[in-house]
Coordinates of C-alpha atoms in Angstrom, one line a residue:
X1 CA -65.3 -30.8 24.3
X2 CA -62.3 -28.7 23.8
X3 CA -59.0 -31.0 23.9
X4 CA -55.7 -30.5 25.6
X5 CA -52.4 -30.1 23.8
X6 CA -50.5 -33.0 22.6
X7 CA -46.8 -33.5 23.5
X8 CA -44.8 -31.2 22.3
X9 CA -42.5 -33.5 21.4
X10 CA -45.1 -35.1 19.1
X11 CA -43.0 -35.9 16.0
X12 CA -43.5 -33.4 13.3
X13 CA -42.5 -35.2 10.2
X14 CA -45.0 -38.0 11.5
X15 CA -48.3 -36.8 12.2
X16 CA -50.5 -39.6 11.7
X17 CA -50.2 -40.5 15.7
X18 CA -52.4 -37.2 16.3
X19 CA -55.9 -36.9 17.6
X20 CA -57.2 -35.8 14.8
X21 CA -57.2 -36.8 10.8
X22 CA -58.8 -33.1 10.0
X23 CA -60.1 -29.5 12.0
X24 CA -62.0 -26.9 10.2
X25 CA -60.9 -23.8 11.1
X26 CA -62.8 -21.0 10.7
X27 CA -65.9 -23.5 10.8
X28 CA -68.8 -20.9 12.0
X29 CA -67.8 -18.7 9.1
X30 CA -70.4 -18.9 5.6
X31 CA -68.2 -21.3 4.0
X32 CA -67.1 -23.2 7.2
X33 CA -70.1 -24.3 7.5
X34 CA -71.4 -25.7 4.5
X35 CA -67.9 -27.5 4.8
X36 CA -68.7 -28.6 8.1
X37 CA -72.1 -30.2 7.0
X38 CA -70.3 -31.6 4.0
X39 CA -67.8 -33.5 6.1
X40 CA -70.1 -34.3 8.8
X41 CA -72.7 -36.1 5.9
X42 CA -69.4 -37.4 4.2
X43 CA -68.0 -38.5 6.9
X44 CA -71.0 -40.3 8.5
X45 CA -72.0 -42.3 5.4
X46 CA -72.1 -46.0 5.7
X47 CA -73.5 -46.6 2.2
X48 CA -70.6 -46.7 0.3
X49 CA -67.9 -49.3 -0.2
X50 CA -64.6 -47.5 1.8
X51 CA -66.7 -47.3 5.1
X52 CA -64.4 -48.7 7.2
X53 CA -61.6 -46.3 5.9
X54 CA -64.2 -43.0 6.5
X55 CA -65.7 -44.0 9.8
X56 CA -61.8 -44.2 10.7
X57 CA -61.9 -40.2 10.3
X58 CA -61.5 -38.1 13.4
X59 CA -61.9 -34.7 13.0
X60 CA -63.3 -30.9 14.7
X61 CA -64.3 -27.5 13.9
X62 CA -62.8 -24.5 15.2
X63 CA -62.7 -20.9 15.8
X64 CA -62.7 -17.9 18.0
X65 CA -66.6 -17.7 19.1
X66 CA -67.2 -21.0 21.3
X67 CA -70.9 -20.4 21.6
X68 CA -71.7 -20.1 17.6
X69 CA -69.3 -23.3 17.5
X70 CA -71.7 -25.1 19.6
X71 CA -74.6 -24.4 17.5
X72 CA -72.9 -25.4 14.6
X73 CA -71.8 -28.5 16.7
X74 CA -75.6 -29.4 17.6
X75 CA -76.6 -28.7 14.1
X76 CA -73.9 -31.3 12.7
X77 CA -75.3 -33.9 15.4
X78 CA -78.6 -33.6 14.7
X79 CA -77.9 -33.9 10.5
X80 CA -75.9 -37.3 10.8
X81 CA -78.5 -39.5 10.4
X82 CA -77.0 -42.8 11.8
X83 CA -76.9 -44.7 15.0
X84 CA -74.0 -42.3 16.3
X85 CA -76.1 -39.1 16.7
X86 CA -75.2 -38.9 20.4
X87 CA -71.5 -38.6 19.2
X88 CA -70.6 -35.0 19.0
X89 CA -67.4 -33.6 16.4
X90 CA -65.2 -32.0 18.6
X91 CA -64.6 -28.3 19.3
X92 CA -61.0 -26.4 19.5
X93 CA -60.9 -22.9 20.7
X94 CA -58.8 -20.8 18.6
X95 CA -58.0 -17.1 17.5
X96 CA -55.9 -15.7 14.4
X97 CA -54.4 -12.8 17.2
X98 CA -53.3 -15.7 19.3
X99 CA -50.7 -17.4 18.5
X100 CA -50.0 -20.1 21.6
X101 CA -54.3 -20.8 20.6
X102 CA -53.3 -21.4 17.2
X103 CA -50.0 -23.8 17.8
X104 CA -52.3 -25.8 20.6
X105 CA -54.7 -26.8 17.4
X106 CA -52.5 -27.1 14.6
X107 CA -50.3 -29.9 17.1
X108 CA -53.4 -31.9 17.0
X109 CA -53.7 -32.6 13.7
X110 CA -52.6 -34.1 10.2
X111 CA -54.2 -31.4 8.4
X112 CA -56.2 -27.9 8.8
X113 CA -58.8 -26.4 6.7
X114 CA -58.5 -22.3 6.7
X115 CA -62.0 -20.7 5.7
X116 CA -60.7 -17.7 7.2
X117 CA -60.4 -14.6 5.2
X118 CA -59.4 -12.4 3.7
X119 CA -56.1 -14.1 3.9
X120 CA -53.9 -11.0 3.9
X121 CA -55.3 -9.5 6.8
X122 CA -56.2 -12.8 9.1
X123 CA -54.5 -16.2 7.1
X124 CA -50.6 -15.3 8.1
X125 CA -50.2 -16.5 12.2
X126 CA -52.1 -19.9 10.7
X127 CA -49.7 -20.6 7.9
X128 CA -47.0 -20.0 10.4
X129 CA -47.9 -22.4 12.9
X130 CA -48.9 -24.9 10.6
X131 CA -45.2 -24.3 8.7
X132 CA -43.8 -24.2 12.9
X133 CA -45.8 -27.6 13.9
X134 CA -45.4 -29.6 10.9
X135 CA -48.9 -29.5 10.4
X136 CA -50.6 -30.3 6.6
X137 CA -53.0 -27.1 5.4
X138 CA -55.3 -26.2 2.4
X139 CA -57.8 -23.1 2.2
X140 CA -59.8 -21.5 -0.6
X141 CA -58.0 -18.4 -1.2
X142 CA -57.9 -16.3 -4.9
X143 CA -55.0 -14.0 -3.7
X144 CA -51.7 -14.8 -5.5
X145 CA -50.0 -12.3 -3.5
X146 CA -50.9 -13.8 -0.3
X147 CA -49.3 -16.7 -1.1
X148 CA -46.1 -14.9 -3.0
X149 CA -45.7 -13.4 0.9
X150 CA -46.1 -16.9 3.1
X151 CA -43.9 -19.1 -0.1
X152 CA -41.1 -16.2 0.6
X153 CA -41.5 -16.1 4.0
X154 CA -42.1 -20.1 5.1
X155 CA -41.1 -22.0 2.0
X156 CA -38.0 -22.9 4.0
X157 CA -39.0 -23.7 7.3
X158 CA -42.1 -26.0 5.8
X159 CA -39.5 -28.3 3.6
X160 CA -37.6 -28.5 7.0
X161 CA -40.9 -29.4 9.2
X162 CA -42.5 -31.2 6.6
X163 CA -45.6 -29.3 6.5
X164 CA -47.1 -29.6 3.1
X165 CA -49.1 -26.0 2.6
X166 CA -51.7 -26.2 -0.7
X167 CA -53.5 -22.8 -1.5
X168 CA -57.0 -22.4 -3.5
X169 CA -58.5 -25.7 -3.3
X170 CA -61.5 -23.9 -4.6
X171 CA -63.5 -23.2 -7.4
X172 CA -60.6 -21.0 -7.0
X173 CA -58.0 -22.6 -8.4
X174 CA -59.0 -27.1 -8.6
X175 CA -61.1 -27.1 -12.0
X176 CA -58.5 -24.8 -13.5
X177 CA -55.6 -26.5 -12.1
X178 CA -56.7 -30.1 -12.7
X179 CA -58.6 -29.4 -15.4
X180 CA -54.8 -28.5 -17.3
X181 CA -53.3 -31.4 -15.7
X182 CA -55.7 -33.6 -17.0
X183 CA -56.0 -32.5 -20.3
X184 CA -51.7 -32.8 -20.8
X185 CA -52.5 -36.6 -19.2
X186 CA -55.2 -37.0 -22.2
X187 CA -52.7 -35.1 -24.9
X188 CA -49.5 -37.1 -23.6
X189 CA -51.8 -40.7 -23.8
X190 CA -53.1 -39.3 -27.3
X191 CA -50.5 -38.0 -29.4
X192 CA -46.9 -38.5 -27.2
X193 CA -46.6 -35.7 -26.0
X194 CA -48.0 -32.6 -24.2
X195 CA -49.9 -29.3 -25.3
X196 CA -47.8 -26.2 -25.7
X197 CA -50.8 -24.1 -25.5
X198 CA -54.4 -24.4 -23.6
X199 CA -56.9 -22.0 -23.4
X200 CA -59.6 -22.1 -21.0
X201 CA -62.9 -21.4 -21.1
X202 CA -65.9 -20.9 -19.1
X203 CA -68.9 -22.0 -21.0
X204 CA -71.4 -21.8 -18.7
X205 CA -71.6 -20.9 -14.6
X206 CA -74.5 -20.3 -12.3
X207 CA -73.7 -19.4 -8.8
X208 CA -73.6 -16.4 -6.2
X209 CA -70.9 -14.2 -4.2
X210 CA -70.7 -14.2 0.0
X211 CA -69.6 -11.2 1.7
X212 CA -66.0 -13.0 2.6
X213 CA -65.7 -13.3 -0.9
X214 CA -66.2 -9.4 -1.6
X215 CA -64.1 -8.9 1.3
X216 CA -61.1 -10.7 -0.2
X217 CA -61.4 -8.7 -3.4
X218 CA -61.4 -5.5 -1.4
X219 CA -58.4 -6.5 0.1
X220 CA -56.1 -6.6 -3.2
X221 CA -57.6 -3.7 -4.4
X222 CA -56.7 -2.1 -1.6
X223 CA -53.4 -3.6 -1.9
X224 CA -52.9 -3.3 -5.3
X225 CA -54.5 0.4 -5.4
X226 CA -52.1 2.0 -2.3
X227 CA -48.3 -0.1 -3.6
X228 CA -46.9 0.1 -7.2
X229 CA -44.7 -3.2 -6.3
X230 CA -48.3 -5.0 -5.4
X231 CA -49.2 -4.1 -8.9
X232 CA -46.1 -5.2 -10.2
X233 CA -46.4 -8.4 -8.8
X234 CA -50.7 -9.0 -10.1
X235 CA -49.1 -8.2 -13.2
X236 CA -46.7 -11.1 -13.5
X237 CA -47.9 -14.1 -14.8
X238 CA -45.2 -16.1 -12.9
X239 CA -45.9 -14.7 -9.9
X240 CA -45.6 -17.9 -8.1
X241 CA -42.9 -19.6 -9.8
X242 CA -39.9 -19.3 -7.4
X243 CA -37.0 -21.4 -9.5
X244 CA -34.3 -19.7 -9.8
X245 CA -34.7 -19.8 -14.1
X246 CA -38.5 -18.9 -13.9
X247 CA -39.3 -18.8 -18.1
X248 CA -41.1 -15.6 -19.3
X249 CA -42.6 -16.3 -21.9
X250 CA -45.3 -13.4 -22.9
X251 CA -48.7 -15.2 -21.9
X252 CA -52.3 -13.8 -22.9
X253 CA -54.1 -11.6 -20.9
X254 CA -57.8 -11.7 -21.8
X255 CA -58.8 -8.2 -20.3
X256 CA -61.1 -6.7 -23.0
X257 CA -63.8 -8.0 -25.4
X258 CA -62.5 -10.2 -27.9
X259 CA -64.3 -12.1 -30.8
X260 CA -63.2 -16.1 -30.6
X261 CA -63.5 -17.1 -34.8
X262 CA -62.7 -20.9 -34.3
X263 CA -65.5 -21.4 -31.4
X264 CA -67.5 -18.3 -33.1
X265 CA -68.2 -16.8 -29.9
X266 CA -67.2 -13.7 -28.2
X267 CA -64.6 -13.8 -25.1
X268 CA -64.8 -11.7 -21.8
X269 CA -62.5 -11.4 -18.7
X270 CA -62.8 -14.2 -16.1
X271 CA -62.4 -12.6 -13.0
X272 CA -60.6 -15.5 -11.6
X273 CA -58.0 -15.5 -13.8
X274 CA -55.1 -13.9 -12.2
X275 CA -55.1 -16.4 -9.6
X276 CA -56.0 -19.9 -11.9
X277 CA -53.2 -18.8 -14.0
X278 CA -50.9 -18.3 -11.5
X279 CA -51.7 -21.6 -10.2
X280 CA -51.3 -23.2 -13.3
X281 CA -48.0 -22.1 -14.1
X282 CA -46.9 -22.9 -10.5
X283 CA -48.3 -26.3 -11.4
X284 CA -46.2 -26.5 -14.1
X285 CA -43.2 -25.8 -12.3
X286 CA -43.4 -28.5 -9.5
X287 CA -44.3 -30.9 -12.0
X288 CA -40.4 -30.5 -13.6
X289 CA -42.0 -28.2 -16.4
X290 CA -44.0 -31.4 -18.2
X291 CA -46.1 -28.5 -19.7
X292 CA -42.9 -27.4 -21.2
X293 CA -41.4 -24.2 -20.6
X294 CA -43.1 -22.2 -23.3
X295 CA -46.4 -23.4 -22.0
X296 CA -49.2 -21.0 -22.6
X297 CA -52.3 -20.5 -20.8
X298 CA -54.9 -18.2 -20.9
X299 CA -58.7 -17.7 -19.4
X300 CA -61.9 -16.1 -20.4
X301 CA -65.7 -16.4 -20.5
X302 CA -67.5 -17.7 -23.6
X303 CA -70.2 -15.5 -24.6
X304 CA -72.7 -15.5 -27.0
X305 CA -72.3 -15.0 -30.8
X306 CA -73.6 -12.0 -32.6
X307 CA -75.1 -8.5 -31.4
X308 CA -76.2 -9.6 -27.9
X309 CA -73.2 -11.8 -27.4
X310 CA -70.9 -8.8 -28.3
X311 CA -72.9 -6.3 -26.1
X312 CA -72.7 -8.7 -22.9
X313 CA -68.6 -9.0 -23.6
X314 CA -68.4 -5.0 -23.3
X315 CA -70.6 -4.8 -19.9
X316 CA -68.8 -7.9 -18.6
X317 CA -65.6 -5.9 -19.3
X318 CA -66.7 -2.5 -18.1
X319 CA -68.4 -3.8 -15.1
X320 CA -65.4 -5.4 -14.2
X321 CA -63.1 -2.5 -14.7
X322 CA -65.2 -0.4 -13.2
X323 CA -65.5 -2.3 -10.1
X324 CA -62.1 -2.7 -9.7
X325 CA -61.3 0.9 -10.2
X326 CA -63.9 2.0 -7.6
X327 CA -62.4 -1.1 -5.0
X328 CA -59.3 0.6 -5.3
X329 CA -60.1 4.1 -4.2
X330 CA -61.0 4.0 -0.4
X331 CA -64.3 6.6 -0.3
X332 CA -65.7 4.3 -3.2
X333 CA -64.3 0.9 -2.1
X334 CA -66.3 1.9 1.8
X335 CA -69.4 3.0 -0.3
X336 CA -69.8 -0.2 -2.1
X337 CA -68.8 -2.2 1.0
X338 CA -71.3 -0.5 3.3
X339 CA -74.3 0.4 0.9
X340 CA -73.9 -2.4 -2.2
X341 CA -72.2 -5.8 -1.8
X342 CA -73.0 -8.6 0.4
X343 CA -71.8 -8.3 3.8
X344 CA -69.4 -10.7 5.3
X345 CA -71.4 -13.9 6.4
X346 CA -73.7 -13.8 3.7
X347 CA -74.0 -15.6 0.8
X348 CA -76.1 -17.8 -1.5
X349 CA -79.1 -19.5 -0.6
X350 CA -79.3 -23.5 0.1
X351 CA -81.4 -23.8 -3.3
X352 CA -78.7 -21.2 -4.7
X353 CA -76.0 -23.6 -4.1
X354 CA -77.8 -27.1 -4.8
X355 CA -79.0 -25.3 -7.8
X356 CA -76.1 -24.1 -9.0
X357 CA -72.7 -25.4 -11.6
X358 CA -69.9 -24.8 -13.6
X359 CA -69.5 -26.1 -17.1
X360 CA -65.5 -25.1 -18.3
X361 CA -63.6 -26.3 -21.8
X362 CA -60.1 -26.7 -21.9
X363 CA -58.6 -26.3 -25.8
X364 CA -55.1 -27.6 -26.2
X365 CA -52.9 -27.7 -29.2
X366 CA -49.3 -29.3 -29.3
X367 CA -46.3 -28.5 -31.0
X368 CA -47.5 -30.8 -34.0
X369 CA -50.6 -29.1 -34.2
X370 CA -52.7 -31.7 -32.7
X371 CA -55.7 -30.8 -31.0
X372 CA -57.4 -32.0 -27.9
X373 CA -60.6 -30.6 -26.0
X374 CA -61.7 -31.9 -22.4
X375 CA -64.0 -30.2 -20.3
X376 CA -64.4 -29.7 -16.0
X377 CA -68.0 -29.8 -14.9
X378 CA -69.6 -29.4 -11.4
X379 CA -73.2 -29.6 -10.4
X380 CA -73.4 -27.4 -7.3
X381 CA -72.7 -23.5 -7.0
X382 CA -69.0 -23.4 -7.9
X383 CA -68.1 -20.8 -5.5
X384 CA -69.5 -22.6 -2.1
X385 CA -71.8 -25.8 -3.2
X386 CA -68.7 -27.3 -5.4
X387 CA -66.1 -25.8 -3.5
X388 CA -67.0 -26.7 0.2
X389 CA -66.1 -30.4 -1.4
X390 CA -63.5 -29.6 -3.2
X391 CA -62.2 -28.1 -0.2
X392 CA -63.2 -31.1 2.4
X393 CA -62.0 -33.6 0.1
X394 CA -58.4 -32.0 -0.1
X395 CA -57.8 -32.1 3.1
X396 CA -59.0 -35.5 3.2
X397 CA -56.7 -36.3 0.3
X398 CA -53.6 -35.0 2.2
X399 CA -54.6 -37.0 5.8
X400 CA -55.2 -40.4 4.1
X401 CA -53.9 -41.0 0.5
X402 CA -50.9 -38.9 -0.3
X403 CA -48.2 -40.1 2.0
X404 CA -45.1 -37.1 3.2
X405 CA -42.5 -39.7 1.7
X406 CA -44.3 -38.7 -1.5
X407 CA -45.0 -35.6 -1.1
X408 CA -42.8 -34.0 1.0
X409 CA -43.0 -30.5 3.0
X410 CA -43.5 -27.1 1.4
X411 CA -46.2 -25.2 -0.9
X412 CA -47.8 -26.9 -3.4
X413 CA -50.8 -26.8 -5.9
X414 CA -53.4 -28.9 -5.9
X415 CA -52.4 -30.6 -8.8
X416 CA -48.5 -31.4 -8.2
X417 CA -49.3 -32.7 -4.5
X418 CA -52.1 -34.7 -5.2
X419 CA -53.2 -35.3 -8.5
X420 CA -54.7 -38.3 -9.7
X421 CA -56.0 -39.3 -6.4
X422 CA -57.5 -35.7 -5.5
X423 CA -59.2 -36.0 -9.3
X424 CA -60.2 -39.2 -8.2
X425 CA -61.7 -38.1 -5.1
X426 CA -63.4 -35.2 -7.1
X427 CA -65.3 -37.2 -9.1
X428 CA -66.4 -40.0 -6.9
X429 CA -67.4 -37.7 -3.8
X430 CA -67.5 -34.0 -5.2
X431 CA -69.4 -33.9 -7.8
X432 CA -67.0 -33.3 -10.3
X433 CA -66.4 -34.1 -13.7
X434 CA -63.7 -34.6 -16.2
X435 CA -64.0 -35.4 -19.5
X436 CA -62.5 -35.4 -23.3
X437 CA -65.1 -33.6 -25.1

């Protein structure tokens, strides 16, 4: 069924009176909908010990295409295996190119899940009306200057409504993110006080790349490859730090082979850098600089040692330049799009994603010289398996355990607006992990 409006003068610093705890926008989408089976299973549990608190949940799915969202819907009915199968999830009708659409389903809800990308072409008129309507948001996106655009343009309005707006609650940027916030808590409980440095590393991934993925990176190379001030901004490490006294302290910038003594390994380019770091450093920031303000943090990919570990951190590091040089001329950048890469709805198998996991390692040294090592793990395909949950159980996190009178409205990172309870939630319902190593 497709809801009408709420009262539009439903109060938007109190939200919790609204029809819904959660919608999933952009449900039918490849992500949407192993997010929508997630929530549906999650949500539909009865085994575990906060029942009464889950079966509470009210949530829908949305999007543009009403007939692929009632598939989707009979699919969900037909997986929740309990005594409510009859019970459908709801269904909103709503288009990115409508706006009046878009503010009749973000007024019926705490919080909205975007899955909708690339965000720089199609994530805007949702920010806005979610920033407009007081409404809570999170989405998955990697592009640090997509949110640079909506913090400059709705940072405002969302402290005035009190809508709380938390990019890449992904495996873009969570294990990064919260993997650094938990590693200062483990320093800070260890040796008084916090690591000055931390450098992250990705020991081990196994996972695959949908086309919405491949679209997004088009996108910024696109951007970055047509505007010198684009490439100005990917440059700056504090990209996302908007205080007035941002610090600039020179951070490394893994973007070339390099041979890592201490872990005797060699080092590659994470391609997911430029927006983990960002993140990170944004993190830092909202948290009152806890980090410090000469924090440094850096990213790369552990290779092997010797000859074969050497020769895989030069193709890892010519692949990638190469494919971002060719993504940011158009004839190439249309070749690859139409002839190579995945095409937008596809995306790794179920086995691909059940299969799949992440295993990263945070080193962090502080001022004294004192050393700690933690690690993030996940045990599904990081890029959709783990972060379909990571995803679901943000949102979830906003709607039911971080109150606004703690958190108030504006844009946050995952780890300054929910923290210990979204790690918490991680680890008992995502399949996340995090340790001291």
């Amino acid at each position: 069924m497709v809801n009408d409006m709420v009262n539009d003068t439903d109060n938007q610093h109190d939200t919790s009176k609204r029809p819904y705890a959660v919608v999933l926008y952009g449900a039918t989408s490849f992500v949407g909908q192993i997010t929508a089976h997630y929530l549906a299973q999650f949500l539909s549990n009865k085994k575990s010990t906060d029942d009464s608190e889950k079966s509470a949940v009210t949530w829908a799915i949305a999007g543009r295409d009403k007939e692929k969202l009632e598939k989707l819907q009979s699919e969900l009915s037909k997986a929740q295996n309990n005594e409510e199968t009859d019970k459908k999830v709801d269904i909103i009708i709503a288009n990115s190119d409508d706006d009046t659409s878009l503010d009749e389903m973000t007024k019926q809800t705490q919080v909205i899940i975007s899955t909708v990308g690339p965000y720089l072409k199609y994530g805007e008129p949702l920010i806005k009306s979610c920033v407009n309507n007081g409404t809570d948001y999170v989405d998955l996106t990697g592009e640090a200057i997509f949110i640079k655009d909506m913090m400059d343009k709705y940072q405002a309005k969302a402290q005035q409504t009190g809508a709380r707006i938390v990019n890449s609650c992904g495996f873009d940027s969570i294990p990064s993110d919260l993997g650094v916030y938990f590693t200062q808590q483990q320093a800070e409980a260890k040796f008084n006080q916090q690591c000055d440095v931390i450098h992250m590393r990705v020991k081990a991934a196994k996972g695959g790349l949908s086309g919405g993925t491949i679209a997004s990176m088009a996108t910024i190379f696109e951007e970055v490859g047509k505007d010198k001030a684009r490439r100005k901004q990917v440059a700056n490490p504090y990209l996302l730090n908007d205080d007035t006294d941002a610090p600039n302290v020179r951070q490394d910038n893994i973007s070339k082979p390099e041979y890592d003594s201490e872990h005797e390994r060699w080092l590659a380019p994470f391609v997911m850098a430029s927006i983990n770091t960002r993140i990170v450093h944004r993190s830092n920031q909202l948290l009152g600089y806890e980090y410090g303000r000469d924090f440094k943090y850096d990213e790369a990919m552990w290779m092997k040692d010797g000859i074969k570990g050497q020769l895989s951190s030069y193709a890892m590091s010519a692949g990638l330049l190469g494919f971002a040089t060719a993504m940011m001329i158009k004839p190439s950048r249309e070749l690859l799009s139409k002839h190579v890469l995945p095409k937008s709805g596809s995306g790794p198998s179920k086995s691909e994603q059940e299969n799949g996991y992440f295993d990263i390692r945070f080193f962090g040294e502080t001022s004294e010289k004192d050393s700690i090592s933690t690690k993030v793990t996940g045990d599904k395909d990081p890029g959709y398996g783990s972060t379909s949950r990571m995803l679901a159980q943000s949102a979830l996190c906003l709607a039911q355990d971080v109150t606004k009178a703690e958190v108030a409205g504006g844009f946050w990172t995952p780890a300054s607006a929910m923290g210990n309870k979204l790690l918490t939630r991680l680890e008992d319902h995502a399949g996340l992990s995090f340790e001291v190593v």
